[in-house]
Coordinates of C-alpha atoms in Angstrom, one line a residue:
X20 CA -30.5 210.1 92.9
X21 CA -30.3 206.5 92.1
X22 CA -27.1 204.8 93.5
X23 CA -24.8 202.5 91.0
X24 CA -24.4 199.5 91.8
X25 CA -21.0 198.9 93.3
X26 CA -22.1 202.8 95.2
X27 CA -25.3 200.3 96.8
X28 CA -23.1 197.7 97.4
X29 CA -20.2 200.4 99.0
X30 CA -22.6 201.8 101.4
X31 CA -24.1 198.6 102.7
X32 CA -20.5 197.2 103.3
X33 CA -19.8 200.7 105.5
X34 CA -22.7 199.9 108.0
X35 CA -21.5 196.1 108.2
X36 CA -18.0 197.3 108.6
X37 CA -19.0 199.7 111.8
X38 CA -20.7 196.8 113.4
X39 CA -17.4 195.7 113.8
X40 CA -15.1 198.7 113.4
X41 CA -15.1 202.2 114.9
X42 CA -13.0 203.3 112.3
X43 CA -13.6 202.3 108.5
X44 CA -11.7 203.4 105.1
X45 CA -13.7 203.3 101.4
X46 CA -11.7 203.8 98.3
X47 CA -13.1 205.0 95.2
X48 CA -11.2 206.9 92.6
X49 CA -11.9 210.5 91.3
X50 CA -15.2 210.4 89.2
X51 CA -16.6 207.4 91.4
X52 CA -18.9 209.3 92.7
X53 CA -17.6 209.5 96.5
X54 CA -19.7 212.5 97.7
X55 CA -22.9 211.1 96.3
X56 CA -22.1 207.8 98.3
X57 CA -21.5 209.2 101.6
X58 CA -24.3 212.0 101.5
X59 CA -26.5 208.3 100.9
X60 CA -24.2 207.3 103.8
X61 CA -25.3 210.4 106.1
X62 CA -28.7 210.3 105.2
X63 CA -29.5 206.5 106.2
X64 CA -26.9 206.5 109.6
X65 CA -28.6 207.0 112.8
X66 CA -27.9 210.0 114.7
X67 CA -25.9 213.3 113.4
X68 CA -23.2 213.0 111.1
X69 CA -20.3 215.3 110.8
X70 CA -18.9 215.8 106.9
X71 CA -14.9 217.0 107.9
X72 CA -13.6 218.6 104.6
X73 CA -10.0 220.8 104.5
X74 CA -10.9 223.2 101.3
X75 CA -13.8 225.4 100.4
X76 CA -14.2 224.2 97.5
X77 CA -15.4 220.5 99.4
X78 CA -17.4 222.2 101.9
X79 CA -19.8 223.8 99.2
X80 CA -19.5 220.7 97.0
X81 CA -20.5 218.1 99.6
X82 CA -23.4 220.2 101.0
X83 CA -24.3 220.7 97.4
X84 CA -24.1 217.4 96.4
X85 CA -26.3 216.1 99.4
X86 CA -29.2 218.0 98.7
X87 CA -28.8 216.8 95.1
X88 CA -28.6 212.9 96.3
X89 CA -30.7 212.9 99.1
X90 CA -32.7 215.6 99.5
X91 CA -31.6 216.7 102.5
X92 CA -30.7 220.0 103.9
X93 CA -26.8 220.1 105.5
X94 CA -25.3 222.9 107.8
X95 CA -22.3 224.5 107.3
X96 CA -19.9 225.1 110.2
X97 CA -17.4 227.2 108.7
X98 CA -16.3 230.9 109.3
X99 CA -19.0 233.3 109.7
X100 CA -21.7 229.9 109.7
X101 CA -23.0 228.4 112.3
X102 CA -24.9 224.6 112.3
X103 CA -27.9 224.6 114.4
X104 CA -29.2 221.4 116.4
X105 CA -32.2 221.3 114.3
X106 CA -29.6 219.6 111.4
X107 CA -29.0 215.9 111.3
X108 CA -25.6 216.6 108.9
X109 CA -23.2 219.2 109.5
X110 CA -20.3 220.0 106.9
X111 CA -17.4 221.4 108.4
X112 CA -14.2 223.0 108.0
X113 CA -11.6 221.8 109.8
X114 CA -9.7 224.3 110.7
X115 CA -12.7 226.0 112.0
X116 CA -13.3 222.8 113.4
X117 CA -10.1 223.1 115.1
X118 CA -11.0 226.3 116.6
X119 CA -14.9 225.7 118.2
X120 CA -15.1 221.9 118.2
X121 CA -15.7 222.3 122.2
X122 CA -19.2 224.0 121.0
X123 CA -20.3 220.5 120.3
X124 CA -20.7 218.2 123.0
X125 CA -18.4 214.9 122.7
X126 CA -21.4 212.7 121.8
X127 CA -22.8 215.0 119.8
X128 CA -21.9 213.3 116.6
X129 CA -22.1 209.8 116.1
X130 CA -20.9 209.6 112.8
X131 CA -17.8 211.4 111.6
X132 CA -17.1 211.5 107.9
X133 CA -13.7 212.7 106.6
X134 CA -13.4 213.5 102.8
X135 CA -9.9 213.5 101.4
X136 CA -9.0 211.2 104.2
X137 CA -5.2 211.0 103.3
X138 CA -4.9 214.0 105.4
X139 CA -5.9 212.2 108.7
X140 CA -3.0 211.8 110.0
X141 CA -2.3 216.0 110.6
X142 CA -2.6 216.6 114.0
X143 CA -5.8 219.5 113.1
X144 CA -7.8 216.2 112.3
X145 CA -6.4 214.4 114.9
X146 CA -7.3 217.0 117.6
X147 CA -11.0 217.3 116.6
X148 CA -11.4 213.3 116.2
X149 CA -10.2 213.3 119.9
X150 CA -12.7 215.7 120.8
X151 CA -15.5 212.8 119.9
X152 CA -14.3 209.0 121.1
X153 CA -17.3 207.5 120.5
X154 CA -18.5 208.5 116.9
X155 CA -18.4 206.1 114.3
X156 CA -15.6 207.5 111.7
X157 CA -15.6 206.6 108.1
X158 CA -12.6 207.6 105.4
X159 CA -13.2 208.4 102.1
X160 CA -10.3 208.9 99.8
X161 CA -9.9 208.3 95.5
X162 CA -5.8 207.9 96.2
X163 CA -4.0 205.7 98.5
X164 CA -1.3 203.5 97.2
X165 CA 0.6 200.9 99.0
X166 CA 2.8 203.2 101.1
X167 CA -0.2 205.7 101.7
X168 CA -2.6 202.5 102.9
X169 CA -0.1 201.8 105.2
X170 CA -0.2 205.0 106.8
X171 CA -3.6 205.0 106.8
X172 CA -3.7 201.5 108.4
X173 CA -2.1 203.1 111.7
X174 CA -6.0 205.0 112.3
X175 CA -7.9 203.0 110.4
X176 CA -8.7 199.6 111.5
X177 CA -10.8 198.2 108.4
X178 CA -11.2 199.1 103.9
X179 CA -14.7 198.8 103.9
X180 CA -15.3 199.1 100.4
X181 CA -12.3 199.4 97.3
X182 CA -13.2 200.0 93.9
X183 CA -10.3 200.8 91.2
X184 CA -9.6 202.8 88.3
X185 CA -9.7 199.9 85.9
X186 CA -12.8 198.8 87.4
X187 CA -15.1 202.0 86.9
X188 CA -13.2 202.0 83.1
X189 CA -14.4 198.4 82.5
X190 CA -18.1 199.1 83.7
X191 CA -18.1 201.9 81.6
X192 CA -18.6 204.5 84.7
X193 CA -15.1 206.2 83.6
X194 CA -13.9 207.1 80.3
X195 CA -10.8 204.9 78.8
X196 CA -7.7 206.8 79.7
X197 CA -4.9 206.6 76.6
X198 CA -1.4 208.5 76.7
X199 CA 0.7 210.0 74.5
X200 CA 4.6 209.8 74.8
X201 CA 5.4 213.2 73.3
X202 CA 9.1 214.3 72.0
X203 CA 10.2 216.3 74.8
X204 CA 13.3 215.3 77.3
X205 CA 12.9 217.1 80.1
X206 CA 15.9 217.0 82.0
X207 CA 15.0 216.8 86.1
X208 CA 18.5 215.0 86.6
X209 CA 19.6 218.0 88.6
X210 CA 16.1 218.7 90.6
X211 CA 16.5 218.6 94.4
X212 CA 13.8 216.8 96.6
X213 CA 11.6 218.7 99.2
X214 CA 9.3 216.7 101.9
X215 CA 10.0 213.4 99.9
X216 CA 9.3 215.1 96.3
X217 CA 10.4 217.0 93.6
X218 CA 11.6 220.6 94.7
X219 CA 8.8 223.0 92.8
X220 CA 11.2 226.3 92.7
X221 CA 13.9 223.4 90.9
X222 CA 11.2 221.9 88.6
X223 CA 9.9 225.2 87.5
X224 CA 13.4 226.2 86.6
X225 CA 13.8 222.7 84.6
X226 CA 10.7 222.9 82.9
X227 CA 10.7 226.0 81.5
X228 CA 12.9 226.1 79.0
X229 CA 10.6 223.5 77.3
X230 CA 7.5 225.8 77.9
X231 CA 7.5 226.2 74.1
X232 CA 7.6 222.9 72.8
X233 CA 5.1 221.5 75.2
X234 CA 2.5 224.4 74.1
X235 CA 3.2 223.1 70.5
X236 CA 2.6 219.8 71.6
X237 CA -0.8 220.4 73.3
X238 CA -1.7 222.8 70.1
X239 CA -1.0 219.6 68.2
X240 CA -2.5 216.6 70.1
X241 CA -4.5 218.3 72.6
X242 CA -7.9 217.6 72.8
X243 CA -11.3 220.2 73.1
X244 CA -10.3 221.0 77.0
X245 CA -7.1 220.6 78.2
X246 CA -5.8 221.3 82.2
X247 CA -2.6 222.1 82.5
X248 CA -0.6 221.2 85.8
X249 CA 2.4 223.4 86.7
X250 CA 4.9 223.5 89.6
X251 CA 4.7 227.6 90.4
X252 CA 2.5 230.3 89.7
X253 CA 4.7 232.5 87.7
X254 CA 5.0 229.3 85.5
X255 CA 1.8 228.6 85.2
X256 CA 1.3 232.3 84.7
X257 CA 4.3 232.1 81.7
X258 CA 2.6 228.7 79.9
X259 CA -0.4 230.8 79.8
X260 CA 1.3 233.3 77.8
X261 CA 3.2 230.6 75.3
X262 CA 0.1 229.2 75.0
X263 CA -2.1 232.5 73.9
X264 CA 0.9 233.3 71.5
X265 CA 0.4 230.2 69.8
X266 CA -3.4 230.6 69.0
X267 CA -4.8 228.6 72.0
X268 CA -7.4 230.1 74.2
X269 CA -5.8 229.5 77.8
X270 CA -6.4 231.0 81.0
X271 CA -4.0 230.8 84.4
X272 CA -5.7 230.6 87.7
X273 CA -4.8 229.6 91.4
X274 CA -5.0 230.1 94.7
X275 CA -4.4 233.6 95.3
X276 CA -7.1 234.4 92.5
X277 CA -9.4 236.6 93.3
X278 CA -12.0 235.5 90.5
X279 CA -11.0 232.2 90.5
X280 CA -14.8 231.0 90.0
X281 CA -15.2 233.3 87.3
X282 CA -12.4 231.9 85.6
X283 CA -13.8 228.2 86.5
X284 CA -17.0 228.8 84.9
X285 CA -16.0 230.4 81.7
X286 CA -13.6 227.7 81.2
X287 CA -16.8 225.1 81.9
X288 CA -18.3 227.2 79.2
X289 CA -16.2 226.9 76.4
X290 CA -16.2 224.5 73.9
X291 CA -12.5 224.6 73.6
X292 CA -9.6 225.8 75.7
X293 CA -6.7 225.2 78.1
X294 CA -6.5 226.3 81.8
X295 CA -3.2 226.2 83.4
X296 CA -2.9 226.3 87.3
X297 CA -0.2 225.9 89.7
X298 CA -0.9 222.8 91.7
X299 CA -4.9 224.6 92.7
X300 CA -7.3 221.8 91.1
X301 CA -6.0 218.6 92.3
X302 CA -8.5 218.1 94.7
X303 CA -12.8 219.0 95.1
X304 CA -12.6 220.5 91.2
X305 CA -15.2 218.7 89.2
X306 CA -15.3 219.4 85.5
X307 CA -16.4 216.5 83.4
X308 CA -16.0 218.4 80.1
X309 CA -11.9 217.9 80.7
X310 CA -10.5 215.3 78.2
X311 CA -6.7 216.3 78.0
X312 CA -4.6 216.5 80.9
X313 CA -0.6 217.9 80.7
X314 CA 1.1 217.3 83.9
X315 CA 4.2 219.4 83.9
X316 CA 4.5 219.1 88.0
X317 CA 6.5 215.5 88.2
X318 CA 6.2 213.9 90.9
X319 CA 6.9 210.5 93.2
X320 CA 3.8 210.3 94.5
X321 CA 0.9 208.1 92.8
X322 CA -1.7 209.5 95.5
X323 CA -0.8 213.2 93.6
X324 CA -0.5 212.0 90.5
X325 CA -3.7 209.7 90.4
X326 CA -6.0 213.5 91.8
X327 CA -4.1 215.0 88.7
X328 CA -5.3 212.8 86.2
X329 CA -8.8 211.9 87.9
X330 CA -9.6 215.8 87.0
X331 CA -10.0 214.1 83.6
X332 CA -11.7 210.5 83.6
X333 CA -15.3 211.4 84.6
X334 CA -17.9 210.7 81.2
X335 CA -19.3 213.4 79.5
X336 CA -21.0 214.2 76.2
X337 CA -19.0 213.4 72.8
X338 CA -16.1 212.7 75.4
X339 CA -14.9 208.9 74.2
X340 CA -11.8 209.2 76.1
X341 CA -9.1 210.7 78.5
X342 CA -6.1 212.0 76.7
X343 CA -2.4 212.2 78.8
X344 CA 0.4 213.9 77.2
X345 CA 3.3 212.3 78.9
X346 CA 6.9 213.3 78.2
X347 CA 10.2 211.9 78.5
X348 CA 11.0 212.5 81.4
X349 CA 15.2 212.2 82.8
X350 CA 15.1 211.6 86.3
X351 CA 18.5 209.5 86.8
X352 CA 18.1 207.1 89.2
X353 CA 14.6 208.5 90.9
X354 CA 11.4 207.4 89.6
X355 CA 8.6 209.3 88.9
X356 CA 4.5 208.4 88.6
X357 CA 3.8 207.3 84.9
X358 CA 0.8 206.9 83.1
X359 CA 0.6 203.1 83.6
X360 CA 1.2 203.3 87.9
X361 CA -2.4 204.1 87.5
X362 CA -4.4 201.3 87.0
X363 CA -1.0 198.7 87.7
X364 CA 1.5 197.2 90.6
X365 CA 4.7 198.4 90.3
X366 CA 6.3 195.4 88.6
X367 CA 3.6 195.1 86.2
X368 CA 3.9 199.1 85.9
X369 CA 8.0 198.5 85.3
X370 CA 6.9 195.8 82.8
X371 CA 4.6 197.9 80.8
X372 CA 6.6 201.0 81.0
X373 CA 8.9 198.6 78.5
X374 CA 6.2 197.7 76.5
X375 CA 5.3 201.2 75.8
X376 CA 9.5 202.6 75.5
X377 CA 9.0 202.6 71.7
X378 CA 4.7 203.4 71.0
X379 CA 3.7 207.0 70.8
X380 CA 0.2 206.4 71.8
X381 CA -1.1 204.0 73.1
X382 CA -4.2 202.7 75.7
X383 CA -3.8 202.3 79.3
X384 CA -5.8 199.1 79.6
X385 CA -4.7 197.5 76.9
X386 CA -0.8 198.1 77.7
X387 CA -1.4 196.6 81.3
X388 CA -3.0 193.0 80.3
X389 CA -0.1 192.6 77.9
X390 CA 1.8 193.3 80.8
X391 CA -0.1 191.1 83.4
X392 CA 0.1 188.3 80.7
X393 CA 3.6 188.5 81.0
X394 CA 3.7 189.0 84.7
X395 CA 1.8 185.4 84.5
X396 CA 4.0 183.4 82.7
X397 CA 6.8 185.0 84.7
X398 CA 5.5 184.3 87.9
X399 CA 4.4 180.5 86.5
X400 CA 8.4 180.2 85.8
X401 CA 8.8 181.1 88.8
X402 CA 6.7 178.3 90.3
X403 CA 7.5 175.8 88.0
X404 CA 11.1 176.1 89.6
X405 CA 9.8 175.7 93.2
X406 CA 8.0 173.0 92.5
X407 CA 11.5 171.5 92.2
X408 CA 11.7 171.9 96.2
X409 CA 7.9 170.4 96.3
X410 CA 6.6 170.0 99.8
X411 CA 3.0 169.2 100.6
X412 CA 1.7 173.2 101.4
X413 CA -0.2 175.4 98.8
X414 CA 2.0 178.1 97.6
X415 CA 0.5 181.4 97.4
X416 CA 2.2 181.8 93.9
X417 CA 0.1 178.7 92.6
X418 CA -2.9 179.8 93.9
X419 CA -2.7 183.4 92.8
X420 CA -2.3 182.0 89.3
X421 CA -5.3 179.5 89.9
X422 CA -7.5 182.5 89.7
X423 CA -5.2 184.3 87.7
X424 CA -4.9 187.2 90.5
X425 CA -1.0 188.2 90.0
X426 CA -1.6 191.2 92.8
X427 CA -1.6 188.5 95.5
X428 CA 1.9 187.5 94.7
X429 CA 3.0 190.8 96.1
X430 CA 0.0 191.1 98.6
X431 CA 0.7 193.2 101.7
X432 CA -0.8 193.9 105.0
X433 CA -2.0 197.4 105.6
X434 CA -4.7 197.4 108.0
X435 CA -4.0 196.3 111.9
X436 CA -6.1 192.9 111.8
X437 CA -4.2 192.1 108.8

């Protein structure tokens, strides 16, 4: 399987990087292609490599996924499977990792690979990295915002390789992502927080009452598959329900499932339908056919809200774009992720969230450079007035604009050498 370029480019930057890191990051968003690019990653390192995923669904996909880029044969360590010493990459689980990592000598591995890396930081991941000090260890995440890169910054020492949203969109490697701003308030005002995040027992309570209008509005604007993302199961289970009333052919599944790849595959099948889940497929669930995504499971995190909508931006046949239904959310004084915290900073998200107050559908990209335009001439105000207080020192400001980079202005260190 022939690499892209900026996947080439990616996975010569991760050898350079461990030259002078033990511990490199890569970003690329959902659809980038991540597993392809570290099973190139495995395959060319010297040594063993061990693939650390946290769900089943990764474990098959990544050992899948290498045979498919590389040719090569993986192990599984996992359960009731075992990884002989005659394999060069070994996929694991970690919490069976957690459990027999002492099977493996501490130099047994030395390159460690951790998919979904956001979730480094548990203490299960932790435990088991401990186990090897010497092995090279390489991140791979699609997520991490500026809060997130900063916790990542406190293991890993370098970002290897960042690609964005917008980027992948502009090379034509992701579809264009538009939104819809559909006529439903849906009042949170009274939602309590858990863990830093909407409560889901309070959300399902605030949501359903609009269950109904919602279904309309996917009926009406929805597109040929449409993935719906809920806050319970007995919601999800209840949208399902609303939705089959109305005509639409949806299905519920989630984790407690027992055919959940039944249901998967028969919703890969169809030529049109909507599959509603409770919080299940935000992470290792790859269906390209997916062009409408609902996301009835607010939240204030752009890492959750960035693996929601990434179910939907891979290309696919006849597919010429990624549909969001967003509503009107009332939230009081707490934020929640929007469309446009996707591919923007936060002021230039603030700034195109106004832009977009009065349009009921509108592109993504489009929205954003109006709003970067006007970021510019703001932050050119801005230097204009200190130019009043002139000294002989470059200001950041002025040269961000000179190459017409506003995300310097609100640059921040995240990793240690920073």
């Amino acid at each position: 399987m022939q690499l892209r370029p900026y996947q080439e480019e990616c996975v010569g930057q991760v050898f350079q990087s461990w030259e002078d890191y033990q511990r490199s990051l890569i970003v690329i968003p959902t659809g980038g292609g991540k597993t392809i690019v570290f099973a190139h990653i495995a395959n060319r390192a010297q040594g063993r490599t061990l693939i650390i995923a946290h769900r089943e669904e990764l474990l098959q996909q990544a050992k899948d996924k290498i045979k498919q880029a590389v040719g090569r044969d993986a192990a599984l360590e996992r359960a009731e499977d075992f990884a002989g010493p005659e394999f060069r990459i070994v996929v694991g689980s970690i919490q069976t990792l957690l459990r027999r990592h002492n099977r493996f000598a501490p130099d047994y591995f030395t390159n460690i690979i951790i998919d979904e890396a956001h979730h480094v930081a548990a203490d299960s991941y932790q435990s088991v990295l401990s186990h090897f000090p010497q092995a090279n260890i390489l991140g791979v995440t699609a997520t991490p915002d500026r809060s997130d890169k900063k916790q990542l910054g406190s293991f890993f020492e370098n970002v290897a390789y960042e690609v964005t949203l917008l980027d992948l969109i502009k090379q034509g490697y992701l579809v264009p992502i538009k939104a819809r701003v559909c006529d439903v308030s849906i009042d949170l005002t009274k939602v309590k927080f858990h863990a830093g995040d909407f409560d889901a027992n309070d959300t399902a309570h605030a949501i359903e009452p609009y269950l109904e209008r919602i279904a309309a509005q996917i009926k009406q604007f929805g597109g040929k598959k449409t993935i719906v993302f809920l806050p319970l199961i007995a919601t999800s289970e209840k949208m399902t329900s609303i939705c089959r009333a109305i005509g639409l052919d949806a299905e519920h599944v989630d984790g407690t499932s027992t055919d959940r790849k039944e249901i998967l595959k028969r919703f890969a099948q169809k030529q049109r339908g909507v599959l509603c889940n409770a919080m299940l497929l935000t992470e290792g669930y790859d269906e390209p056919s997916i062009d409408t995504i609902v996301c009835l499971r607010p939240t204030r995190s752009r890492s959750l809200y960035t693996q929601m909508i990434g179910r939907g931006t891979r290309l696919h046949a006849g597919k010429t774009h990624l549909t969001i239904l967003d509503f009107l959310w009332m939230t009081g004084r707490h934020k929640l992720v929007r469309p446009t915290r996707l591919i923007s900073q936060d002021e230039i998200g603030e700034i195109a969230d106004e832009l977009i107050a009065k349009q009921g559908e509108f592109d993504l990209q489009e929205v954003v450079n109006d709003a970067v335009i006007q970021r510019e001439n703001a932050l050119a105000k801005q230097l204009a007035q200190k130019k009043k207080l002139s000294g002989k020192t470059i200001d950041p400001l002025e040269f961000a604009l000179s190459i017409h980079d506003t995300t310097m202005a609100d640059w921040e260190p995240t990793m240690p050498w920073h």
